[in-house]
Coordinates of C-alpha atoms and ligand atoms in Angstrom, one line a residue:
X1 CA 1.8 30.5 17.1
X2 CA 1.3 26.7 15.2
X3 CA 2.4 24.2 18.0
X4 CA 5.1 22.8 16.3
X5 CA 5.4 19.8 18.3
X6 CA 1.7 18.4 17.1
X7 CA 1.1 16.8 13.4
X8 CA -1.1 19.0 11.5
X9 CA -4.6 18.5 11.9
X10 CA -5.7 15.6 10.1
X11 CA -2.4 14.1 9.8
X12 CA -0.9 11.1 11.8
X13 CA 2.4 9.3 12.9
X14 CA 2.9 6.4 12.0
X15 CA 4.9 4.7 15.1
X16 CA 6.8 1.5 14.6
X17 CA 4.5 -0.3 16.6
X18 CA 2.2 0.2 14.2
X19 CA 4.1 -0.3 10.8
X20 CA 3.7 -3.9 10.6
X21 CA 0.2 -3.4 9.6
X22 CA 0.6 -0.8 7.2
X23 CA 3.7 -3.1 5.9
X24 CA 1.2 -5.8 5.9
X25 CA -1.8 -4.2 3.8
X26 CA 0.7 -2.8 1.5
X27 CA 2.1 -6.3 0.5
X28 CA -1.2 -7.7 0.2
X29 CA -2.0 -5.1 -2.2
X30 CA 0.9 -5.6 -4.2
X31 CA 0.4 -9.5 -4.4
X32 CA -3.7 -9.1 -5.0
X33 CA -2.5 -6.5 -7.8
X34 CA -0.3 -8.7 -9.5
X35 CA -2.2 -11.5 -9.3
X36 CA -5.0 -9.9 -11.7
X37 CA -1.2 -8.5 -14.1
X38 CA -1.4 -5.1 -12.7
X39 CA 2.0 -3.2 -12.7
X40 CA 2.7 -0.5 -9.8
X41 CA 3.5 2.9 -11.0
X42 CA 4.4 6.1 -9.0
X43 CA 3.8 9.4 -9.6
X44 CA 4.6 13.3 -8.4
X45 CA 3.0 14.7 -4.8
X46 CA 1.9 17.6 -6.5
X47 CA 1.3 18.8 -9.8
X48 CA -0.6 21.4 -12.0
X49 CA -3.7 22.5 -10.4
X50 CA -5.4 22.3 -13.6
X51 CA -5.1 19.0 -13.6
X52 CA -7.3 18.4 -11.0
X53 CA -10.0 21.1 -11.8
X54 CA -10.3 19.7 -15.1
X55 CA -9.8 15.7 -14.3
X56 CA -11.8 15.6 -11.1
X57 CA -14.3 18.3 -12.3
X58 CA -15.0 22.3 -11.0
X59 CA -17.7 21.6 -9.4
X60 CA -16.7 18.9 -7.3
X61 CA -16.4 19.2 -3.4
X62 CA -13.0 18.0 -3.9
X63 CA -11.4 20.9 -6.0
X64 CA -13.8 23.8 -4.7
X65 CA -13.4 23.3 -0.9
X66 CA -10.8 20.8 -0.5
X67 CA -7.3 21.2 -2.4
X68 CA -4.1 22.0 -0.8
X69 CA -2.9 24.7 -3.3
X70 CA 0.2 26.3 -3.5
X71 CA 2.0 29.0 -6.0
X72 CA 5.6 28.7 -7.0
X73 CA 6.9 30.5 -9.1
X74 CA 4.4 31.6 -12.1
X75 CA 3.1 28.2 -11.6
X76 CA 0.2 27.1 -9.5
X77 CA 0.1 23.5 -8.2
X78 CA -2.5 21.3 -6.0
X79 CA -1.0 18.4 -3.5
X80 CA -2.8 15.5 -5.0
X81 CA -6.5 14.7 -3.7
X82 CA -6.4 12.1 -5.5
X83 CA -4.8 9.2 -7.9
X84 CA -6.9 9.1 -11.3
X85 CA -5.9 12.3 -12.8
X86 CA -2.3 11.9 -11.6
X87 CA -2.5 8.5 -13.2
X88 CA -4.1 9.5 -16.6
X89 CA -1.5 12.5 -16.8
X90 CA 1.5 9.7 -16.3
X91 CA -0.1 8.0 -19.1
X92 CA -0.2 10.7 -21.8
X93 CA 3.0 12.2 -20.4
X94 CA 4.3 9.2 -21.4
X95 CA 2.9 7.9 -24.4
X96 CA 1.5 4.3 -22.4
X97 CA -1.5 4.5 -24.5
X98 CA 0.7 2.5 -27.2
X99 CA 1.1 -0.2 -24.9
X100 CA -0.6 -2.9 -25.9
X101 CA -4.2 -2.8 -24.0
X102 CA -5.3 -3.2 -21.5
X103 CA -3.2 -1.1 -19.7
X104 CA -3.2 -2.1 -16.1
X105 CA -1.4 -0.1 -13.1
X106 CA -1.9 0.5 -9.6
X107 CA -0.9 2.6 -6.9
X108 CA 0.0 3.2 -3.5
X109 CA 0.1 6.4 -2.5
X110 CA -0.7 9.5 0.4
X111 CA -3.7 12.0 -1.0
X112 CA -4.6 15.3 0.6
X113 CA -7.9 16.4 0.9
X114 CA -8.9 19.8 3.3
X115 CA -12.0 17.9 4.8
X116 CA -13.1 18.3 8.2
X117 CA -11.2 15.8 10.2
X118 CA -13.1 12.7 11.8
X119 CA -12.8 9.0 12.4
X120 CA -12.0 7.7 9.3
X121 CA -11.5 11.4 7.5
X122 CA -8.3 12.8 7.4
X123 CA -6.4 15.5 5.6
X124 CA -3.6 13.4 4.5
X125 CA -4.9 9.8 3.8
X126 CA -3.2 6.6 1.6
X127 CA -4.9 4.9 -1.4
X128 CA -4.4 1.5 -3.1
X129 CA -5.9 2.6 -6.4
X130 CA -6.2 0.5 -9.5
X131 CA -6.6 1.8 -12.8
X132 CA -7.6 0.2 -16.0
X133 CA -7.0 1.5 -19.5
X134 CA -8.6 0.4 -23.1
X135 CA -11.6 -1.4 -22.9
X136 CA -15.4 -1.0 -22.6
X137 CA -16.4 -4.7 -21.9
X138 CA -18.7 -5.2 -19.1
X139 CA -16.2 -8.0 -18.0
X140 CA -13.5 -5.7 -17.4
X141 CA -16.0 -4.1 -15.1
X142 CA -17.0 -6.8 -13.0
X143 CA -13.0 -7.6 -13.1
X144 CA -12.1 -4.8 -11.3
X145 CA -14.7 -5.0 -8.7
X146 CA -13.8 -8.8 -8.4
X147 CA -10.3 -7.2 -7.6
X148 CA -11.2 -4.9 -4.8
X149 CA -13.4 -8.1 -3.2
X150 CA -10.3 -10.3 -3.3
X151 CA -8.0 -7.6 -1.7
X152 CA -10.7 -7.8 1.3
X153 CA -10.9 -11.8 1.6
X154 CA -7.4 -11.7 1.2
X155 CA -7.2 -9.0 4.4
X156 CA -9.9 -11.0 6.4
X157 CA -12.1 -8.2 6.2
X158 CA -15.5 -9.2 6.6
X159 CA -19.2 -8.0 6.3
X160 CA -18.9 -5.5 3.1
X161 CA -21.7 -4.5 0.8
X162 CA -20.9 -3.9 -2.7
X163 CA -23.3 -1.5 -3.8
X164 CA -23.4 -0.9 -7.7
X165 CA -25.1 1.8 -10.1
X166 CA -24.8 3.5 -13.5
X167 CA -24.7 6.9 -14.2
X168 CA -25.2 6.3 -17.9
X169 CA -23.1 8.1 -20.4
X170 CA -22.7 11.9 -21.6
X171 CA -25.7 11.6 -24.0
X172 CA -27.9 10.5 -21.3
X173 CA -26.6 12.5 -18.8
X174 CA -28.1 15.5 -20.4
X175 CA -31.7 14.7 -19.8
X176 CA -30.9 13.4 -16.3
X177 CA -29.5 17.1 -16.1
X178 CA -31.9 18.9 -16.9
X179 CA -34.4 17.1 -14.8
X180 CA -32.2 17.4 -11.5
X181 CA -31.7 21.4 -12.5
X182 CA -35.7 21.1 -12.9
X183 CA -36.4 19.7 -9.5
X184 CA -33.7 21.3 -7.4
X185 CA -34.6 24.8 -8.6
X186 CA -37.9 24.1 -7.3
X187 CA -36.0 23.9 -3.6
X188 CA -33.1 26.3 -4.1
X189 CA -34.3 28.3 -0.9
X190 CA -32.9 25.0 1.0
X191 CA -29.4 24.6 -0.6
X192 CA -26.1 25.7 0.5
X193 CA -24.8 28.9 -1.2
X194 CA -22.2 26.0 -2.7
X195 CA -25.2 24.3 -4.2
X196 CA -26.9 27.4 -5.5
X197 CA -23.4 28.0 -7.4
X198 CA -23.7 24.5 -8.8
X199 CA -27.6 24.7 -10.0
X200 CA -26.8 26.1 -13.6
X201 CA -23.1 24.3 -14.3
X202 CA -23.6 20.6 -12.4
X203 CA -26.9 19.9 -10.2
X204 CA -25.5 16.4 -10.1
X205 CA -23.1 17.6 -7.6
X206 CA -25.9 19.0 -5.5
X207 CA -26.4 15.1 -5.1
X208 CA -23.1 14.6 -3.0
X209 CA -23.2 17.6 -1.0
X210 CA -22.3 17.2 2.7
X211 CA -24.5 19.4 4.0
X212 CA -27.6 18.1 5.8
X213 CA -29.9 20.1 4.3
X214 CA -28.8 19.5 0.6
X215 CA -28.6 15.6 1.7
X216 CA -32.5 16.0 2.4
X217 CA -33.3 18.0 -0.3
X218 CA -31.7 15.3 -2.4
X219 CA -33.4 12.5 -1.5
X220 CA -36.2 12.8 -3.1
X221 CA -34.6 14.0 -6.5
X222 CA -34.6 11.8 -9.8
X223 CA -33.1 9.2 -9.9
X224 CA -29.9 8.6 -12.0
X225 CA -31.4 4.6 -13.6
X226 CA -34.6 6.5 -15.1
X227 CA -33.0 8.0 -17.5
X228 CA -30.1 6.0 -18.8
X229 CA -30.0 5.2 -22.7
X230 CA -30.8 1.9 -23.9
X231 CA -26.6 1.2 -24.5
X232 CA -26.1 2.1 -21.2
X233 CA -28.2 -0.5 -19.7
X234 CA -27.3 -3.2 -21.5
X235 CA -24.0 -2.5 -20.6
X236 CA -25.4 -2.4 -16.7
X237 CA -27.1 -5.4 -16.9
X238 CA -24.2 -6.9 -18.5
X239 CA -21.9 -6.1 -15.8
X240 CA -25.0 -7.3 -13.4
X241 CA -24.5 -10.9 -15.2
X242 CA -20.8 -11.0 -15.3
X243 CA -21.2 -10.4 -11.2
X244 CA -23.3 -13.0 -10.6
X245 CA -21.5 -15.6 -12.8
X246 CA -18.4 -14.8 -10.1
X247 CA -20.6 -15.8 -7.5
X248 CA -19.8 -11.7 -6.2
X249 CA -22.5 -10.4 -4.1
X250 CA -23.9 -7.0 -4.7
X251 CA -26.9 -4.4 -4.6
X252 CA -28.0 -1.9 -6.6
X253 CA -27.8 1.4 -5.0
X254 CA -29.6 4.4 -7.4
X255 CA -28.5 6.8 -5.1
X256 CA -24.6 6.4 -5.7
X257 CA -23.5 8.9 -7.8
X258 CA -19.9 9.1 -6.5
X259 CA -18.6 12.9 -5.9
X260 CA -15.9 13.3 -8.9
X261 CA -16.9 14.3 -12.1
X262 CA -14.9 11.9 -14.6
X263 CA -17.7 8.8 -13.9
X264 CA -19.5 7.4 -16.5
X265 CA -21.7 4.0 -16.7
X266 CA -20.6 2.0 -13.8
X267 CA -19.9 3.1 -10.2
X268 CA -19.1 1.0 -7.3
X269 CA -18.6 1.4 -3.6
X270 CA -17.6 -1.3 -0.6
X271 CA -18.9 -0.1 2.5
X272 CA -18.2 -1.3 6.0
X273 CA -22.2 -2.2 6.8
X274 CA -21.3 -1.8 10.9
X275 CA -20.0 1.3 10.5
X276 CA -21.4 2.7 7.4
X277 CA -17.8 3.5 6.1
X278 CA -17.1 3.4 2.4
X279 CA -13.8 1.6 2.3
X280 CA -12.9 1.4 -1.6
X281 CA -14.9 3.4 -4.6
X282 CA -14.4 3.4 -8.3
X283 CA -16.0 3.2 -11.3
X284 CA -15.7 3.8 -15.4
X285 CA -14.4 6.8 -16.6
X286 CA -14.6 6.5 -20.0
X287 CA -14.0 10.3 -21.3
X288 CA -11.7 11.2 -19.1
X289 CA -8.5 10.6 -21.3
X290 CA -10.0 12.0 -24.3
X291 CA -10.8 14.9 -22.0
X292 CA -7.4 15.5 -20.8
X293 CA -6.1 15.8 -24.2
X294 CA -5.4 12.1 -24.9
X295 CA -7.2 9.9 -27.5
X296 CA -10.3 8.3 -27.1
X297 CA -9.5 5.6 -24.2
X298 CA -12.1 3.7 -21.8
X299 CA -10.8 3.0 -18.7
X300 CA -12.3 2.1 -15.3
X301 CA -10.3 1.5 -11.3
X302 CA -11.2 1.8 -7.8
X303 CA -9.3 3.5 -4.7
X304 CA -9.7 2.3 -1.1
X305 CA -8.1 4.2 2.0
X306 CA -5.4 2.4 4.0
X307 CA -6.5 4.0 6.9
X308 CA -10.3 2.7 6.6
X309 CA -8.8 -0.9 5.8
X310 CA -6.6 -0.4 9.0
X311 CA -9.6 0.7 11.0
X312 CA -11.8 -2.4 10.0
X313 CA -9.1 -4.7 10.0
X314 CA -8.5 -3.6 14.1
X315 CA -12.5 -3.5 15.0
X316 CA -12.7 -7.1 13.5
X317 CA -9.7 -8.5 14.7
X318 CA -8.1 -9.6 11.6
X319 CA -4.8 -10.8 11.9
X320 CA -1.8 -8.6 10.1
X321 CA 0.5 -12.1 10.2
X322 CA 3.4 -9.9 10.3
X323 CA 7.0 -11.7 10.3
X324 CA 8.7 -12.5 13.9
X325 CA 12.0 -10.7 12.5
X326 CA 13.6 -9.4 15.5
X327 CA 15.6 -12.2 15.4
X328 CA 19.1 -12.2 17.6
X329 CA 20.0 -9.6 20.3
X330 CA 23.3 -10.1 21.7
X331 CA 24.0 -9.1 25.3
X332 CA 27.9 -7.9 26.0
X333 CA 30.1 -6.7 29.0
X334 CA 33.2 -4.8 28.2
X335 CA 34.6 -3.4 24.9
X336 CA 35.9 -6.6 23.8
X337 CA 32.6 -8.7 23.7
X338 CA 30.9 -6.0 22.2
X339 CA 33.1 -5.8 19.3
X340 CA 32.7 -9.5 19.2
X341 CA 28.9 -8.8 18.8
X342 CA 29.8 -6.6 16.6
X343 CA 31.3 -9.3 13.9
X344 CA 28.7 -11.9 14.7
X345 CA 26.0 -9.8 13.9
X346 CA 27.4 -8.8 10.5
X347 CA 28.3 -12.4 9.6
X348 CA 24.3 -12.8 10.5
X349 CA 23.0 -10.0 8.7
X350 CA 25.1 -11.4 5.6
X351 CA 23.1 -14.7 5.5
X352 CA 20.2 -12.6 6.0
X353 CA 19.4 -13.3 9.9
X354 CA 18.6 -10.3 11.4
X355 CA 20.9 -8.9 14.4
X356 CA 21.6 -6.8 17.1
X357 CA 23.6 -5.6 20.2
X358 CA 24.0 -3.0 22.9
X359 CA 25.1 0.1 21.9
X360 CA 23.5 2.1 24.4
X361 CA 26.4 0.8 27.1
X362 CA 23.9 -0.7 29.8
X363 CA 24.2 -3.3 32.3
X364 CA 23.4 -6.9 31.0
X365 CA 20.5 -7.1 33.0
X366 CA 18.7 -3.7 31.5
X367 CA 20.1 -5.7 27.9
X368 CA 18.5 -8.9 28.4
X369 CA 15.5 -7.1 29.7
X370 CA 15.4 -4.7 26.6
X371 CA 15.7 -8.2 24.6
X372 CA 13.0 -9.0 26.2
X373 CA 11.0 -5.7 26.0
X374 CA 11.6 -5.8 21.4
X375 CA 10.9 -9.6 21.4
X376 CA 13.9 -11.2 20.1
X377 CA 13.9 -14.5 19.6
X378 CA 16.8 -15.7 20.5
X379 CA 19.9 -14.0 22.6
X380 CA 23.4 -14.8 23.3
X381 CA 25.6 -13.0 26.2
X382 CA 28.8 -12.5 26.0
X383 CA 31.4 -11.5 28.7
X384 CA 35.3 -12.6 29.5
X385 CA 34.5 -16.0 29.8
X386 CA 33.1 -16.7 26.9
X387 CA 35.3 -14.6 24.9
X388 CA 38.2 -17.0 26.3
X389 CA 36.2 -19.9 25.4
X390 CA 35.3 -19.1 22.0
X391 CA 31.7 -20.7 23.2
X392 CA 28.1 -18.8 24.7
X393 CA 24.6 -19.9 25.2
X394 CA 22.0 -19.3 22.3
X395 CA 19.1 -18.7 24.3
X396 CA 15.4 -19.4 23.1
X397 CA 13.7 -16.1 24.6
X398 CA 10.1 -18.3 25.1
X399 CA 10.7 -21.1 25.9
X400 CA 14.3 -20.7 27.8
X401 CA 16.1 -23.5 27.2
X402 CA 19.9 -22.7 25.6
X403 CA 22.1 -25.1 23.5
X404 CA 25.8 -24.4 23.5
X405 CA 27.4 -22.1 20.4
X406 CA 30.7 -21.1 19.2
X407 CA 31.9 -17.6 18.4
X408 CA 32.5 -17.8 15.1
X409 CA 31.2 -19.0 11.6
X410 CA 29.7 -22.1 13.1
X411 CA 27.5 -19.4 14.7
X412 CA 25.3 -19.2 11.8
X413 CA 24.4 -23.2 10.7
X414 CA 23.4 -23.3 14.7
X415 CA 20.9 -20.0 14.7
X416 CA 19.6 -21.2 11.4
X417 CA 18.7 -24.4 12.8
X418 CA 17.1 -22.6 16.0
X419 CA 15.0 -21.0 13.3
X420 CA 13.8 -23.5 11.3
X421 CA 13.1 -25.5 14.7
X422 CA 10.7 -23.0 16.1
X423 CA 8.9 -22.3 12.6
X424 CA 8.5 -26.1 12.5
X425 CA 7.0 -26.0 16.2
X426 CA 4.6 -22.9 15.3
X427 CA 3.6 -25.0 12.2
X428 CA 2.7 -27.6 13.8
X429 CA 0.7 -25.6 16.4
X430 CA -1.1 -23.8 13.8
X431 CA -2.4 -27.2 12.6
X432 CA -3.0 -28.7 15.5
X433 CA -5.5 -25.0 16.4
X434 CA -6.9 -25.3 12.6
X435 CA -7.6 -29.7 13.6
X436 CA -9.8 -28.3 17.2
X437 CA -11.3 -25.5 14.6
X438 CA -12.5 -27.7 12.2
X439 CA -13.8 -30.5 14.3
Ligands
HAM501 P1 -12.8 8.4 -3.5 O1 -14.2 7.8 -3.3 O2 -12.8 9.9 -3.4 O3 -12.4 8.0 -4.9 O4 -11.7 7.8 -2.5 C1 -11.5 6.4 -2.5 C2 -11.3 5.9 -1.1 O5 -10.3 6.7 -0.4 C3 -12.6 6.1 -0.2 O6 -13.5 5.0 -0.4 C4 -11.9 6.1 1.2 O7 -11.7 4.8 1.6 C5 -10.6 6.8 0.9 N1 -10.7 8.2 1.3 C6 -11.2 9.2 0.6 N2 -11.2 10.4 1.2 C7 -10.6 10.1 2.4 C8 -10.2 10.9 3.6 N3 -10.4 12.2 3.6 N4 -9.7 10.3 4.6 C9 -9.5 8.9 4.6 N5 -9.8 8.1 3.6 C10 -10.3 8.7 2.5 C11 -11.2 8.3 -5.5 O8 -10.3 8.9 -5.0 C12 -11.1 7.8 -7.0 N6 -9.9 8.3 -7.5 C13 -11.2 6.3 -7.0 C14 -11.1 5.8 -8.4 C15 -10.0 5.2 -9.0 N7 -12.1 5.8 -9.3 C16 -11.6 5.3 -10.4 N8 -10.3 5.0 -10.3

């Protein structure tokens, strides 16, 4: 029998310890995403599994091996491996392709891919995707990949190569076809039976395979850039230009081919160079409304895994620059002080100042030390004496030293001077570091 007790392979907690950072990345995405007049959209965990096999292609890793599928009903439906389809649906579903263009909209969202789990590959994973509707311009291109680069500088991620290609269109693609089916025939002894199956329908696919020996069989294929129509390079070169205008580094990679089947012209990928980890990939996908039953739409986005970003962010020792917001704890003997506690920290929440107090019944020692433990800013105890006295001490928790406060209203104007206090003295810390830094 399952052990019940242990998250699915390929799945994780996430402990509160931890949710800062995920907090963190998932603000920065939202402000980066704005920033550029994207508009966050959500969409269903699950839906038709035709969706996928025709939006992310048959013959993709993805939708032969890797789908979570499920039957309900007459219906059969796939957990979502990824956001493109899901967001293309959304927008036919809902007409958005009146809207005036471009359409801009972004995600963040879990996926579920059956890969074999590793560091940095998981079943259930999270995406910030962007997606771009209604143009073909080059500029939109180097747009969104200016985008992704400024979600990493605004992380503090570091050392990331941008490595760029085109696949060309679907009238070039043809005689690229043919000439992969040409070369990997020659070497279908060597491929998985996967690969085999792929030969007649997609031998591009055969290029992303995971399997070592299709990886070495593939390297020596044609390449993608020899055969790309004369529109198709322009438009590469274009995109090339618009890079270099924005002072955003890159290289071109012929290999990249990216492993879903909607891509056409420009792909892109940001990978970690230390650890060879792709971190964000998109590209155009400029049939794949059309496809899906919609009009005739260009469109373009990236994805990039929040666990990757979280991984990166930890091995180069960015800073998450999460908020201090465990803010008052308040330590009480007997039934009387705690229902004190009780109103204080409701008048505190009210103005927005977080607070808390016992209400496990410990001693005050185990409190203040719990205080302690969760890093609380500030505390105030309260027993018989103060309660008779209407006054306790507010307690700085770092530095130690107390000023006197009442037990009421006046409560508030004194903690919210505390406050403002301390963020003055980090402040003026953080300048006085960034003064030694700089000199
Ligand atoms: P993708 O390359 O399949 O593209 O995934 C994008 C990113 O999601 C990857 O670069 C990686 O960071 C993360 N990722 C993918 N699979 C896993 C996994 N098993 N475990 C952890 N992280 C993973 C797409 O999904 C496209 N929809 C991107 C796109 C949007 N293209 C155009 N618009």
């Amino acid at each position: 029998m399952a052990n019940i007790l242990k998250a699915p392979r390929g799945t994780m907690d996430v402990l509160p310890d931890k949710i800062d950072k995920w907090t963190y990345i998932e603000y920065t995405a939202r402000e980066t995403a704005n920033l550029f007049g994207f508009k966050e959209i959500r969409f269903p965990t699950f839906e038709s599994i035709d969706l996928f096999r025709r939006g992310v292609g048959e013959t993709t890793d993805v939708v032969q091996k890797e789908m979570f599928t499920f039957t309900h009903g007459n219906s059969n439906f796939a957990l979502r491996p990824e956001g493109t389809a899901s967001t293309v649906r959304l927008v036919l579903s809902n007409g958005l392709y009146n809207d005036p263009m471009p359409l801009k909209l972004f995600y963040i969202t879990s996926c579920f891919r059956g890969e074999r789990p590793q560091a940095g590959r998981l079943r259930e994973f999270h995406q910030f995707g962007v997606e771009l509707f209604g143009t073909a311009e080059p500029s939109a291109d180097a747009e969104i990949i200016l985008l992704a680069k400024t979600m990493f500088n605004n992380l503090g991620i570091k050392g990331l190569r941008l490595e760029i290609n085109s696949i060309g269109c679907p009238n070039c693609r043809k005689d690229y076809q043919n000439a992969l089916r040409e070369y990997f025939t020659s070497k279908q002894d060597g491929l998985c039976d996967t690969c085999k199956s792929r030969l007649g329908r997609n031998p591009m696919r055969i290029l992303d395979c995971k399997s070592p020996e299709c990886q070495k069989i593939a390297e020596a294929a044609p390449k993608v850039t020899d055969y790309i129509c004369d529109d198709c390079r322009t438009h590469f070169e274009a995109v090339q230009n618009q890079l270099k205008n924005l002072n955003v580094d890159f290289i071109v990679n012929t290999s990249i081919v990216r492993g879903l089947d909607y891509y056409t012209r420009t792909v892109f990928e940001f990978i970690d160079e230390k650890r060879g980890l792709t971190l964000c990939g998109g590209g155009r996908y400029d049939g794949l409304v059309s496809q899906l039953g919609g009009p005739e739409l260009p469109a373009l986005g990236f994805a990039m895994g929040l666990e990757r970003l979280i991984m990166t962010m930890d091995e180069q020792g960015c800073s998450y620059e999460t908020e201090q917001n465990k803010t008052v704890y308040f330590a009480t003997i007997g039934d009387a002080a705690s229902k004190k506690a009780a109103e204080l920290a409701l008048k505190l929440r009210t103005e927005g100042i977080s607070a808390e107090y016992d209400l496990v019944g410990r001693s005050m020692k185990a409190q203040m030390k719990y205080a302690n433990r969760k890093g609380f800013a500030f505390t105030v105890a309260i027993g018989d004496n103060e309660l008779n006295s209407n006054t306790a001490e507010l307690k700085n928790m770092q530095t130690g030293e107390t000023i006197p406060v009442t037990l009421d209203d006046k409560i508030i104007e004194a903690i919210d001077n505390a406050i403002v206090k301390e963020t003055m003295k980090e402040l003026e810390e953080t300048i006085e570091k960034d003064k030694i830094f700089n000199s």
